[in-house]
Amino acid sequence: MSAKSIYRATAKATLKLFAPLIKNDRWFVTNMYYLRTGRRLDLDNPRTFNEKLQWLKIYNRHDHQTQRVDKLAVKSIVADIIGKQYIIPTLGVWESAKDIDFDKLPDRFVLKTTHGWGGNGIIICKDKSRLDRDKAIKTLSRAMHRRNYAKLREWPYKGIHPMIIAEEYIGTESEPEPADYKIFCFGGKARYVMMCCGRVLGGRKPRFYFFDRDWQFKPFNKVDADLPADFTLPRPEKLDEMLAIADRLAQGEPHVRVDLYYVEGKVYFSEITYFNASGYDKDISAETDLYFGSLLQLPEPSYKP
């Protein structure tokens, strides 16, 4: 590791440690971007996708965003727009992990915090008789006290009241943790689908593949250079329905990522994300970063830091 890399790693850890004390969001985002990427961030003239996501963190703030990233509140919002048939049923809601009544839950279920993201604060139970309840309570209790806003400055998460919800388990025997489809929307239009497959919570990392609306593979990730030109994966039978859902949920937004599950012919809503990889996506190529940046048209600032 070079001296510059050691400096950046040390400075990043220090900045994260003191993040809750730093109130200037613009200063924090600018410096954290350099420490995490090694590149200077120009918030006055952002060009790439990752740069523009940092700009949106600072200058594009609206009250409805908080409701849309809240894992519980978003369900009723999305149901009103596309219908409750796409919503994974909620089995219970609690203020504390110690309040969870496991005996009243079915044999299979999912527990998650309403303010978490990136796999944080999720328990997937496939057999209640084998669930370590004490460990689950400890995991969720830790997640309830985590607040990543200060370290990432993703404003919508700042105002969420943390709770724990239980949902129906939608996995199958052949696909215990179903593939999800992360649909990148720009200017209220679904443009690209990033298929996430091979995920194992707490274990193997998933593999991501980009496709356009016609399900033509797009080598947007750095590792895609090793794939043949005619590479593809099975096209979801209800792709058009999934794209229509994303189109509707993306209305009025310069950019969102709409995540959906597709299980045995049925589409389920997963979540809405405003900041893919928090604007630090190292997997996409430099060309993709610029291309997605050209698709993201920044709105007039709605907030002055």
PDB file of C-alpha atoms in Angstrom:
ATOM      1  CA  MET A   1       0.000   0.000   0.000  1.00  0.00           C
ATOM      2  CA  SER A   2       1.381   3.407  -0.987  1.00  0.00           C
ATOM      3  CA  ALA A   3       1.919   6.243   1.453  1.00  0.00           C
ATOM      4  CA  LYS A   4      -0.930   8.151  -0.211  1.00  0.00           C
ATOM      5  CA  SER A   5      -3.302   5.195   0.218  1.00  0.00           C
ATOM      6  CA  ILE A   6      -2.324   4.819   3.874  1.00  0.00           C
ATOM      7  CA  TYR A   7      -2.969   8.530   4.416  1.00  0.00           C
ATOM      8  CA  ARG A   8      -6.383   8.353   2.782  1.00  0.00           C
ATOM      9  CA  ALA A   9      -7.398   5.267   4.749  1.00  0.00           C
ATOM     10  CA  THR A  10      -6.316   6.833   8.046  1.00  0.00           C
ATOM     11  CA  ALA A  11      -7.947  10.170   7.266  1.00  0.00           C
ATOM     12  CA  LYS A  12     -11.180   8.447   6.178  1.00  0.00           C
ATOM     13  CA  ALA A  13     -11.388   6.522   9.454  1.00  0.00           C
ATOM     14  CA  THR A  14     -10.780   9.738  11.401  1.00  0.00           C
ATOM     15  CA  LEU A  15     -13.395  11.647   9.412  1.00  0.00           C
ATOM     16  CA  LYS A  16     -15.963   8.894   9.988  1.00  0.00           C
ATOM     17  CA  LEU A  17     -15.194   8.948  13.714  1.00  0.00           C
ATOM     18  CA  PHE A  18     -15.856  12.680  13.989  1.00  0.00           C
ATOM     19  CA  ALA A  19     -18.667  12.738  11.396  1.00  0.00           C
ATOM     20  CA  PRO A  20     -21.493  13.377  13.917  1.00  0.00           C
ATOM     21  CA  LEU A  21     -19.731  16.546  15.052  1.00  0.00           C
ATOM     22  CA  ILE A  22     -19.296  17.995  11.559  1.00  0.00           C
ATOM     23  CA  LYS A  23     -22.278  20.107  10.515  1.00  0.00           C
ATOM     24  CA  ASN A  24     -21.091  21.412   7.139  1.00  0.00           C
ATOM     25  CA  ASP A  25     -22.475  18.797   4.723  1.00  0.00           C
ATOM     26  CA  ARG A  26     -20.769  20.228   1.656  1.00  0.00           C
ATOM     27  CA  TRP A  27     -17.353  20.224   3.324  1.00  0.00           C
ATOM     28  CA  PHE A  28     -17.882  16.704   4.641  1.00  0.00           C
ATOM     29  CA  VAL A  29     -19.074  15.218   1.329  1.00  0.00           C
ATOM     30  CA  THR A  30     -16.282  16.894  -0.637  1.00  0.00           C
ATOM     31  CA  ASN A  31     -13.572  15.561   1.644  1.00  0.00           C
ATOM     32  CA  MET A  32     -15.061  12.102   2.127  1.00  0.00           C
ATOM     33  CA  TYR A  33     -15.399  11.705  -1.647  1.00  0.00           C
ATOM     34  CA  TYR A  34     -11.684  12.357  -2.106  1.00  0.00           C
ATOM     35  CA  LEU A  35     -10.696  10.031   0.719  1.00  0.00           C
ATOM     36  CA  ARG A  36     -12.875   7.208  -0.602  1.00  0.00           C
ATOM     37  CA  THR A  37     -12.163   7.574  -4.317  1.00  0.00           C
ATOM     38  CA  GLY A  38      -8.878   9.452  -4.617  1.00  0.00           C
ATOM     39  CA  ARG A  39     -10.597  11.947  -6.937  1.00  0.00           C
ATOM     40  CA  ARG A  40     -11.459  15.582  -6.317  1.00  0.00           C
ATOM     41  CA  LEU A  41     -15.173  16.421  -6.200  1.00  0.00           C
ATOM     42  CA  ASP A  42     -16.355  19.554  -7.970  1.00  0.00           C
ATOM     43  CA  LEU A  43     -19.862  20.201  -6.640  1.00  0.00           C
ATOM     44  CA  ASP A  44     -20.142  23.328  -8.766  1.00  0.00           C
ATOM     45  CA  ASN A  45     -19.689  21.356 -11.989  1.00  0.00           C
ATOM     46  CA  PRO A  46     -20.360  17.646 -11.374  1.00  0.00           C
ATOM     47  CA  ARG A  47     -20.168  15.437 -14.481  1.00  0.00           C
ATOM     48  CA  THR A  48     -20.205  11.781 -13.468  1.00  0.00           C
ATOM     49  CA  PHE A  49     -23.014   9.752 -11.936  1.00  0.00           C
ATOM     50  CA  ASN A  50     -21.210   9.398  -8.609  1.00  0.00           C
ATOM     51  CA  GLU A  51     -20.426  13.123  -8.505  1.00  0.00           C
ATOM     52  CA  LYS A  52     -24.020  14.095  -9.241  1.00  0.00           C
ATOM     53  CA  LEU A  53     -25.315  11.794  -6.510  1.00  0.00           C
ATOM     54  CA  GLN A  54     -23.109  13.710  -4.066  1.00  0.00           C
ATOM     55  CA  TRP A  55     -24.647  16.954  -5.380  1.00  0.00           C
ATOM     56  CA  LEU A  56     -28.152  15.563  -4.828  1.00  0.00           C
ATOM     57  CA  LYS A  57     -27.268  14.705  -1.230  1.00  0.00           C
ATOM     58  CA  ILE A  58     -26.583  18.366  -0.550  1.00  0.00           C
ATOM     59  CA  TYR A  59     -28.949  20.309  -2.765  1.00  0.00           C
ATOM     60  CA  ASN A  60     -32.003  18.142  -3.518  1.00  0.00           C
ATOM     61  CA  ARG A  61     -33.973  17.682  -0.282  1.00  0.00           C
ATOM     62  CA  HIS A  62     -37.712  17.098  -0.052  1.00  0.00           C
ATOM     63  CA  ASP A  63     -39.874  15.808   2.791  1.00  0.00           C
ATOM     64  CA  HIS A  64     -41.375  12.990   0.720  1.00  0.00           C
ATOM     65  CA  GLN A  65     -37.955  11.389   0.291  1.00  0.00           C
ATOM     66  CA  THR A  66     -37.849  10.337   3.940  1.00  0.00           C
ATOM     67  CA  GLN A  67     -41.184   8.540   3.648  1.00  0.00           C
ATOM     68  CA  ARG A  68     -40.029   6.774   0.502  1.00  0.00           C
ATOM     69  CA  VAL A  69     -36.894   5.275   2.093  1.00  0.00           C
ATOM     70  CA  ASP A  70     -38.688   4.287   5.310  1.00  0.00           C
ATOM     71  CA  LYS A  71     -39.254   0.513   4.919  1.00  0.00           C
ATOM     72  CA  LEU A  72     -42.681   0.729   6.576  1.00  0.00           C
ATOM     73  CA  ALA A  73     -44.037   4.094   5.436  1.00  0.00           C
ATOM     74  CA  VAL A  74     -43.170   3.442   1.781  1.00  0.00           C
ATOM     75  CA  LYS A  75     -45.495   0.443   1.621  1.00  0.00           C
ATOM     76  CA  SER A  76     -48.694   2.475   1.814  1.00  0.00           C
ATOM     77  CA  ILE A  77     -47.281   5.106  -0.560  1.00  0.00           C
ATOM     78  CA  VAL A  78     -46.368   2.516  -3.186  1.00  0.00           C
ATOM     79  CA  ALA A  79     -49.637   0.607  -2.704  1.00  0.00           C
ATOM     80  CA  ASP A  80     -51.581   3.793  -3.494  1.00  0.00           C
ATOM     81  CA  ILE A  81     -49.601   4.230  -6.726  1.00  0.00           C
ATOM     82  CA  ILE A  82     -49.344   0.699  -8.144  1.00  0.00           C
ATOM     83  CA  GLY A  83     -51.659  -1.432  -5.976  1.00  0.00           C
ATOM     84  CA  LYS A  84     -51.296  -3.427  -2.768  1.00  0.00           C
ATOM     85  CA  GLN A  85     -50.854  -6.698  -4.695  1.00  0.00           C
ATOM     86  CA  TYR A  86     -47.192  -5.765  -5.172  1.00  0.00           C
ATOM     87  CA  ILE A  87     -46.516  -5.199  -1.471  1.00  0.00           C
ATOM     88  CA  ILE A  88     -44.959  -7.922   0.689  1.00  0.00           C
ATOM     89  CA  PRO A  89     -47.407  -8.333   3.631  1.00  0.00           C
ATOM     90  CA  THR A  90     -46.305  -6.975   7.005  1.00  0.00           C
ATOM     91  CA  LEU A  91     -46.696  -9.434   9.896  1.00  0.00           C
ATOM     92  CA  GLY A  92     -45.763  -7.183  12.804  1.00  0.00           C
ATOM     93  CA  VAL A  93     -44.236  -3.874  13.879  1.00  0.00           C
ATOM     94  CA  TRP A  94     -42.219  -3.224  17.054  1.00  0.00           C
ATOM     95  CA  GLU A  95     -40.334  -0.354  18.681  1.00  0.00           C
ATOM     96  CA  SER A  96     -37.757  -2.687  20.208  1.00  0.00           C
ATOM     97  CA  ALA A  97     -36.255  -6.053  19.289  1.00  0.00           C
ATOM     98  CA  LYS A  98     -37.093  -7.278  22.787  1.00  0.00           C
ATOM     99  CA  ASP A  99     -40.808  -6.775  22.031  1.00  0.00           C
ATOM    100  CA  ILE A 100     -40.878  -9.227  19.091  1.00  0.00           C
ATOM    101  CA  ASP A 101     -43.381 -12.008  19.749  1.00  0.00           C
ATOM    102  CA  PHE A 102     -41.701 -14.846  17.871  1.00  0.00           C
ATOM    103  CA  ASP A 103     -44.408 -17.319  18.879  1.00  0.00           C
ATOM    104  CA  LYS A 104     -46.993 -15.436  16.830  1.00  0.00           C
ATOM    105  CA  LEU A 105     -44.839 -15.358  13.698  1.00  0.00           C
ATOM    106  CA  PRO A 106     -45.090 -18.106  11.053  1.00  0.00           C
ATOM    107  CA  ASP A 107     -42.395 -20.712  10.486  1.00  0.00           C
ATOM    108  CA  ARG A 108     -40.692 -18.532   7.861  1.00  0.00           C
ATOM    109  CA  PHE A 109     -40.409 -14.733   7.899  1.00  0.00           C
ATOM    110  CA  VAL A 110     -38.075 -11.760   7.485  1.00  0.00           C
ATOM    111  CA  LEU A 111     -37.236  -9.176  10.144  1.00  0.00           C
ATOM    112  CA  LYS A 112     -35.762  -5.791   9.215  1.00  0.00           C
ATOM    113  CA  THR A 113     -35.292  -2.297  10.572  1.00  0.00           C
ATOM    114  CA  THR A 114     -37.187   0.506   8.873  1.00  0.00           C
ATOM    115  CA  HIS A 115     -34.149   2.794   8.601  1.00  0.00           C
ATOM    116  CA  GLY A 116     -31.534   0.309   7.400  1.00  0.00           C
ATOM    117  CA  TRP A 117     -30.078  -0.267   3.959  1.00  0.00           C
ATOM    118  CA  GLY A 118     -27.382  -2.313   2.297  1.00  0.00           C
ATOM    119  CA  GLY A 119     -28.336  -5.500   4.151  1.00  0.00           C
ATOM    120  CA  ASN A 120     -28.001  -3.899   7.587  1.00  0.00           C
ATOM    121  CA  GLY A 121     -30.488  -5.033  10.192  1.00  0.00           C
ATOM    122  CA  ILE A 122     -32.041  -7.969   8.302  1.00  0.00           C
ATOM    123  CA  ILE A 123     -32.854 -11.424   9.680  1.00  0.00           C
ATOM    124  CA  ILE A 124     -34.111 -14.072   7.241  1.00  0.00           C
ATOM    125  CA  CYS A 125     -35.765 -16.961   9.052  1.00  0.00           C
ATOM    126  CA  LYS A 126     -36.409 -20.083   6.970  1.00  0.00           C
ATOM    127  CA  ASP A 127     -37.167 -22.382   9.922  1.00  0.00           C
ATOM    128  CA  LYS A 128     -38.316 -20.839  13.208  1.00  0.00           C
ATOM    129  CA  SER A 129     -37.426 -23.977  15.176  1.00  0.00           C
ATOM    130  CA  ARG A 130     -33.756 -23.411  14.286  1.00  0.00           C
ATOM    131  CA  LEU A 131     -33.686 -19.639  14.799  1.00  0.00           C
ATOM    132  CA  ASP A 132     -31.325 -18.330  17.475  1.00  0.00           C
ATOM    133  CA  ARG A 133     -33.737 -15.795  18.952  1.00  0.00           C
ATOM    134  CA  ASP A 134     -31.228 -14.221  21.332  1.00  0.00           C
ATOM    135  CA  LYS A 135     -28.769 -13.668  18.484  1.00  0.00           C
ATOM    136  CA  ALA A 136     -31.523 -12.187  16.299  1.00  0.00           C
ATOM    137  CA  ILE A 137     -32.526  -9.794  19.073  1.00  0.00           C
ATOM    138  CA  LYS A 138     -28.910  -8.698  19.577  1.00  0.00           C
ATOM    139  CA  THR A 139     -28.413  -8.162  15.832  1.00  0.00           C
ATOM    140  CA  LEU A 140     -31.570  -6.088  15.485  1.00  0.00           C
ATOM    141  CA  SER A 141     -30.884  -4.132  18.680  1.00  0.00           C
ATOM    142  CA  ARG A 142     -27.480  -3.093  17.325  1.00  0.00           C
ATOM    143  CA  ALA A 143     -29.057  -2.153  14.014  1.00  0.00           C
ATOM    144  CA  MET A 144     -31.683  -0.031  15.769  1.00  0.00           C
ATOM    145  CA  HIS A 145     -28.928   2.124  17.258  1.00  0.00           C
ATOM    146  CA  ARG A 146     -27.000   2.547  14.017  1.00  0.00           C
ATOM    147  CA  ARG A 147     -27.311   5.917  12.326  1.00  0.00           C
ATOM    148  CA  ASN A 148     -25.357   6.105   9.084  1.00  0.00           C
ATOM    149  CA  TYR A 149     -26.604   9.521   8.046  1.00  0.00           C
ATOM    150  CA  ALA A 150     -23.618  11.321   9.538  1.00  0.00           C
ATOM    151  CA  LYS A 151     -21.110   9.117   7.667  1.00  0.00           C
ATOM    152  CA  LEU A 152     -22.876   9.153   4.292  1.00  0.00           C
ATOM    153  CA  ARG A 153     -25.008  12.345   4.400  1.00  0.00           C
ATOM    154  CA  GLU A 154     -27.940  10.666   2.670  1.00  0.00           C
ATOM    155  CA  TRP A 155     -30.455  13.222   3.879  1.00  0.00           C
ATOM    156  CA  PRO A 156     -33.681  11.167   3.469  1.00  0.00           C
ATOM    157  CA  TYR A 157     -32.576   8.727   6.179  1.00  0.00           C
ATOM    158  CA  LYS A 158     -32.018  11.432   8.773  1.00  0.00           C
ATOM    159  CA  GLY A 159     -35.642  11.783   9.825  1.00  0.00           C
ATOM    160  CA  ILE A 160     -36.735   8.126   9.942  1.00  0.00           C
ATOM    161  CA  HIS A 161     -38.098   6.857  13.245  1.00  0.00           C
ATOM    162  CA  PRO A 162     -36.393   3.436  13.610  1.00  0.00           C
ATOM    163  CA  MET A 163     -38.714   0.472  14.056  1.00  0.00           C
ATOM    164  CA  ILE A 164     -38.613  -3.259  13.364  1.00  0.00           C
ATOM    165  CA  ILE A 165     -41.013  -4.958  10.981  1.00  0.00           C
ATOM    166  CA  ALA A 166     -41.690  -8.586  10.122  1.00  0.00           C
ATOM    167  CA  GLU A 167     -42.603  -9.525   6.565  1.00  0.00           C
ATOM    168  CA  GLU A 168     -43.752 -12.662   4.834  1.00  0.00           C
ATOM    169  CA  TYR A 169     -40.921 -14.788   3.460  1.00  0.00           C
ATOM    170  CA  ILE A 170     -41.154 -14.842  -0.341  1.00  0.00           C
ATOM    171  CA  GLY A 171     -38.199 -17.130  -1.068  1.00  0.00           C
ATOM    172  CA  THR A 172     -38.632 -20.542  -2.621  1.00  0.00           C
ATOM    173  CA  GLU A 173     -36.875 -23.891  -2.300  1.00  0.00           C
ATOM    174  CA  SER A 174     -35.002 -23.278  -5.559  1.00  0.00           C
ATOM    175  CA  GLU A 175     -34.229 -19.636  -4.763  1.00  0.00           C
ATOM    176  CA  PRO A 176     -34.155 -19.069  -0.965  1.00  0.00           C
ATOM    177  CA  GLU A 177     -32.974 -15.486  -1.466  1.00  0.00           C
ATOM    178  CA  PRO A 178     -34.610 -14.428  -4.728  1.00  0.00           C
ATOM    179  CA  ALA A 179     -32.861 -12.396  -7.384  1.00  0.00           C
ATOM    180  CA  ASP A 180     -33.778  -8.763  -7.317  1.00  0.00           C
ATOM    181  CA  TYR A 181     -33.978  -6.296 -10.125  1.00  0.00           C
ATOM    182  CA  LYS A 182     -32.605  -2.835  -9.434  1.00  0.00           C
ATOM    183  CA  ILE A 183     -34.081  -0.500 -12.016  1.00  0.00           C
ATOM    184  CA  PHE A 184     -32.166   2.720 -12.671  1.00  0.00           C
ATOM    185  CA  CYS A 185     -34.537   5.565 -13.511  1.00  0.00           C
ATOM    186  CA  PHE A 186     -33.536   8.953 -14.895  1.00  0.00           C
ATOM    187  CA  GLY A 187     -35.963  11.830 -15.347  1.00  0.00           C
ATOM    188  CA  GLY A 188     -38.933   9.663 -14.361  1.00  0.00           C
ATOM    189  CA  LYS A 189     -38.120   6.914 -16.880  1.00  0.00           C
ATOM    190  CA  ALA A 190     -36.779   3.413 -16.257  1.00  0.00           C
ATOM    191  CA  ARG A 191     -33.637   3.109 -18.384  1.00  0.00           C
ATOM    192  CA  TYR A 192     -31.601   0.136 -17.182  1.00  0.00           C
ATOM    193  CA  VAL A 193     -32.125  -2.962 -15.058  1.00  0.00           C
ATOM    194  CA  MET A 194     -29.326  -4.229 -12.854  1.00  0.00           C
ATOM    195  CA  MET A 195     -30.054  -7.865 -12.088  1.00  0.00           C
ATOM    196  CA  CYS A 196     -28.639  -8.986  -8.760  1.00  0.00           C
ATOM    197  CA  CYS A 197     -28.251 -12.755  -8.404  1.00  0.00           C
ATOM    198  CA  GLY A 198     -26.371 -15.195  -6.211  1.00  0.00           C
ATOM    199  CA  ARG A 199     -26.882 -13.153  -3.033  1.00  0.00           C
ATOM    200  CA  VAL A 200     -26.321 -14.924   0.274  1.00  0.00           C
ATOM    201  CA  LEU A 201     -27.013 -12.665   3.236  1.00  0.00           C
ATOM    202  CA  GLY A 202     -23.904 -12.503   5.407  1.00  0.00           C
ATOM    203  CA  GLY A 203     -22.000 -14.679   2.931  1.00  0.00           C
ATOM    204  CA  ARG A 204     -21.285 -14.759  -0.792  1.00  0.00           C
ATOM    205  CA  LYS A 205     -21.488 -11.424  -2.569  1.00  0.00           C
ATOM    206  CA  PRO A 206     -23.953 -11.206  -5.456  1.00  0.00           C
ATOM    207  CA  ARG A 207     -23.088 -10.639  -9.103  1.00  0.00           C
ATOM    208  CA  PHE A 208     -24.637  -7.702 -10.943  1.00  0.00           C
ATOM    209  CA  TYR A 209     -25.563  -7.599 -14.636  1.00  0.00           C
ATOM    210  CA  PHE A 210     -27.007  -4.590 -16.509  1.00  0.00           C
ATOM    211  CA  PHE A 211     -29.672  -4.859 -19.219  1.00  0.00           C
ATOM    212  CA  ASP A 212     -31.587  -2.232 -21.161  1.00  0.00           C
ATOM    213  CA  ARG A 213     -35.379  -2.083 -21.536  1.00  0.00           C
ATOM    214  CA  ASP A 214     -35.197  -4.610 -24.383  1.00  0.00           C
ATOM    215  CA  TRP A 215     -33.137  -6.965 -22.203  1.00  0.00           C
ATOM    216  CA  GLN A 216     -29.968  -6.415 -24.169  1.00  0.00           C
ATOM    217  CA  PHE A 217     -26.904  -6.922 -21.995  1.00  0.00           C
ATOM    218  CA  LYS A 218     -24.841  -3.812 -21.289  1.00  0.00           C
ATOM    219  CA  PRO A 219     -21.219  -4.177 -20.104  1.00  0.00           C
ATOM    220  CA  PHE A 220     -21.430  -1.332 -17.604  1.00  0.00           C
ATOM    221  CA  ASN A 221     -19.394  -2.995 -14.845  1.00  0.00           C
ATOM    222  CA  LYS A 222     -15.621  -3.250 -14.931  1.00  0.00           C
ATOM    223  CA  VAL A 223     -15.702  -7.046 -14.671  1.00  0.00           C
ATOM    224  CA  ASP A 224     -17.988  -7.326 -17.713  1.00  0.00           C
ATOM    225  CA  ALA A 225     -14.981  -7.010 -19.994  1.00  0.00           C
ATOM    226  CA  ASP A 226     -14.416 -10.742 -19.493  1.00  0.00           C
ATOM    227  CA  LEU A 227     -17.884 -11.686 -20.758  1.00  0.00           C
ATOM    228  CA  PRO A 228     -18.649 -12.619 -24.380  1.00  0.00           C
ATOM    229  CA  ALA A 229     -20.407 -10.079 -26.579  1.00  0.00           C
ATOM    230  CA  ASP A 230     -23.545 -12.214 -26.800  1.00  0.00           C
ATOM    231  CA  PHE A 231     -23.858 -12.806 -23.044  1.00  0.00           C
ATOM    232  CA  THR A 232     -27.374 -12.814 -21.618  1.00  0.00           C
ATOM    233  CA  LEU A 233     -29.564 -14.171 -18.820  1.00  0.00           C
ATOM    234  CA  PRO A 234     -33.199 -15.349 -18.949  1.00  0.00           C
ATOM    235  CA  ARG A 235     -35.525 -12.434 -19.566  1.00  0.00           C
ATOM    236  CA  PRO A 236     -38.191 -12.103 -16.837  1.00  0.00           C
ATOM    237  CA  GLU A 237     -41.587 -12.844 -18.342  1.00  0.00           C
ATOM    238  CA  LYS A 238     -43.031  -9.795 -16.610  1.00  0.00           C
ATOM    239  CA  LEU A 239     -40.214  -7.402 -17.475  1.00  0.00           C
ATOM    240  CA  ASP A 240     -42.631  -4.954 -19.137  1.00  0.00           C
ATOM    241  CA  GLU A 241     -44.751  -4.913 -15.994  1.00  0.00           C
ATOM    242  CA  MET A 242     -41.679  -4.293 -13.851  1.00  0.00           C
ATOM    243  CA  LEU A 243     -40.556  -1.415 -16.070  1.00  0.00           C
ATOM    244  CA  ALA A 244     -44.052   0.125 -15.959  1.00  0.00           C
ATOM    245  CA  ILE A 245     -43.989  -0.039 -12.154  1.00  0.00           C
ATOM    246  CA  ALA A 246     -40.591   1.669 -12.055  1.00  0.00           C
ATOM    247  CA  ASP A 247     -41.789   4.351 -14.480  1.00  0.00           C
ATOM    248  CA  ARG A 248     -44.697   5.211 -12.209  1.00  0.00           C
ATOM    249  CA  LEU A 249     -42.677   5.229  -8.987  1.00  0.00           C
ATOM    250  CA  ALA A 250     -39.934   7.379 -10.537  1.00  0.00           C
ATOM    251  CA  GLN A 251     -42.232  10.218 -11.597  1.00  0.00           C
ATOM    252  CA  GLY A 252     -40.991  13.636 -10.485  1.00  0.00           C
ATOM    253  CA  GLU A 253     -37.545  12.372  -9.495  1.00  0.00           C
ATOM    254  CA  PRO A 254     -34.295  13.307 -11.301  1.00  0.00           C
ATOM    255  CA  HIS A 255     -33.010   9.874 -10.345  1.00  0.00           C
ATOM    256  CA  VAL A 256     -34.134   6.920  -8.238  1.00  0.00           C
ATOM    257  CA  ARG A 257     -33.422   3.228  -8.225  1.00  0.00           C
ATOM    258  CA  VAL A 258     -36.560   1.110  -7.904  1.00  0.00           C
ATOM    259  CA  ASP A 259     -35.843  -2.381  -6.560  1.00  0.00           C
ATOM    260  CA  LEU A 260     -38.239  -5.233  -7.302  1.00  0.00           C
ATOM    261  CA  TYR A 261     -38.348  -8.974  -6.690  1.00  0.00           C
ATOM    262  CA  TYR A 262     -39.641 -11.445  -9.241  1.00  0.00           C
ATOM    263  CA  VAL A 263     -40.637 -14.763  -7.680  1.00  0.00           C
ATOM    264  CA  GLU A 264     -42.489 -17.548  -9.500  1.00  0.00           C
ATOM    265  CA  GLY A 265     -44.203 -15.179 -11.904  1.00  0.00           C
ATOM    266  CA  LYS A 266     -45.104 -12.560  -9.315  1.00  0.00           C
ATOM    267  CA  VAL A 267     -43.586  -9.083  -8.918  1.00  0.00           C
ATOM    268  CA  TYR A 268     -42.966  -7.648  -5.451  1.00  0.00           C
ATOM    269  CA  PHE A 269     -41.837  -4.160  -4.462  1.00  0.00           C
ATOM    270  CA  SER A 270     -38.595  -4.090  -2.466  1.00  0.00           C
ATOM    271  CA  GLU A 271     -37.433  -0.503  -1.947  1.00  0.00           C
ATOM    272  CA  ILE A 272     -36.658   2.895  -3.434  1.00  0.00           C
ATOM    273  CA  THR A 273     -33.075   4.136  -3.323  1.00  0.00           C
ATOM    274  CA  TYR A 274     -31.950   7.679  -4.048  1.00  0.00           C
ATOM    275  CA  PHE A 275     -28.188   7.162  -3.825  1.00  0.00           C
ATOM    276  CA  ASN A 276     -26.905   4.017  -5.499  1.00  0.00           C
ATOM    277  CA  ALA A 277     -23.849   2.811  -3.519  1.00  0.00           C
ATOM    278  CA  SER A 278     -24.092   6.199  -1.775  1.00  0.00           C
ATOM    279  CA  GLY A 279     -22.410   7.771  -4.807  1.00  0.00           C
ATOM    280  CA  TYR A 280     -19.229   5.723  -4.337  1.00  0.00           C
ATOM    281  CA  ASP A 281     -19.826   2.958  -6.881  1.00  0.00           C
ATOM    282  CA  LYS A 282     -16.440   1.455  -7.730  1.00  0.00           C
ATOM    283  CA  ASP A 283     -17.865  -1.432  -9.750  1.00  0.00           C
ATOM    284  CA  ILE A 284     -19.061   0.548 -12.769  1.00  0.00           C
ATOM    285  CA  SER A 285     -16.533   1.570 -15.410  1.00  0.00           C
ATOM    286  CA  ALA A 286     -15.356   5.150 -15.828  1.00  0.00           C
ATOM    287  CA  GLU A 287     -17.262   5.294 -19.127  1.00  0.00           C
ATOM    288  CA  THR A 288     -20.466   4.168 -17.401  1.00  0.00           C
ATOM    289  CA  ASP A 289     -19.954   6.727 -14.650  1.00  0.00           C
ATOM    290  CA  LEU A 290     -19.815   9.472 -17.275  1.00  0.00           C
ATOM    291  CA  TYR A 291     -22.701   8.042 -19.303  1.00  0.00           C
ATOM    292  CA  PHE A 292     -25.047   7.726 -16.330  1.00  0.00           C
ATOM    293  CA  GLY A 293     -23.968  11.220 -15.337  1.00  0.00           C
ATOM    294  CA  SER A 294     -25.152  12.506 -18.721  1.00  0.00           C
ATOM    295  CA  LEU A 295     -28.547  10.882 -18.110  1.00  0.00           C
ATOM    296  CA  LEU A 296     -28.957  12.496 -14.700  1.00  0.00           C
ATOM    297  CA  GLN A 297     -30.191  16.038 -15.249  1.00  0.00           C
ATOM    298  CA  LEU A 298     -29.820  17.950 -12.010  1.00  0.00           C
ATOM    299  CA  PRO A 299     -32.830  19.975 -10.839  1.00  0.00           C
ATOM    300  CA  GLU A 300     -32.773  23.464  -9.438  1.00  0.00           C
ATOM    301  CA  PRO A 301     -31.416  23.350  -5.860  1.00  0.00           C
ATOM    302  CA  SER A 302     -34.204  22.959  -3.304  1.00  0.00           C
ATOM    303  CA  TYR A 303     -31.919  23.424  -0.310  1.00  0.00           C
ATOM    304  CA  LYS A 304     -29.153  25.855   0.579  1.00  0.00           C
ATOM    305  CA  PRO A 305     -26.561  24.401   3.015  1.00  0.00           C
TER     306      PRO A 305
END
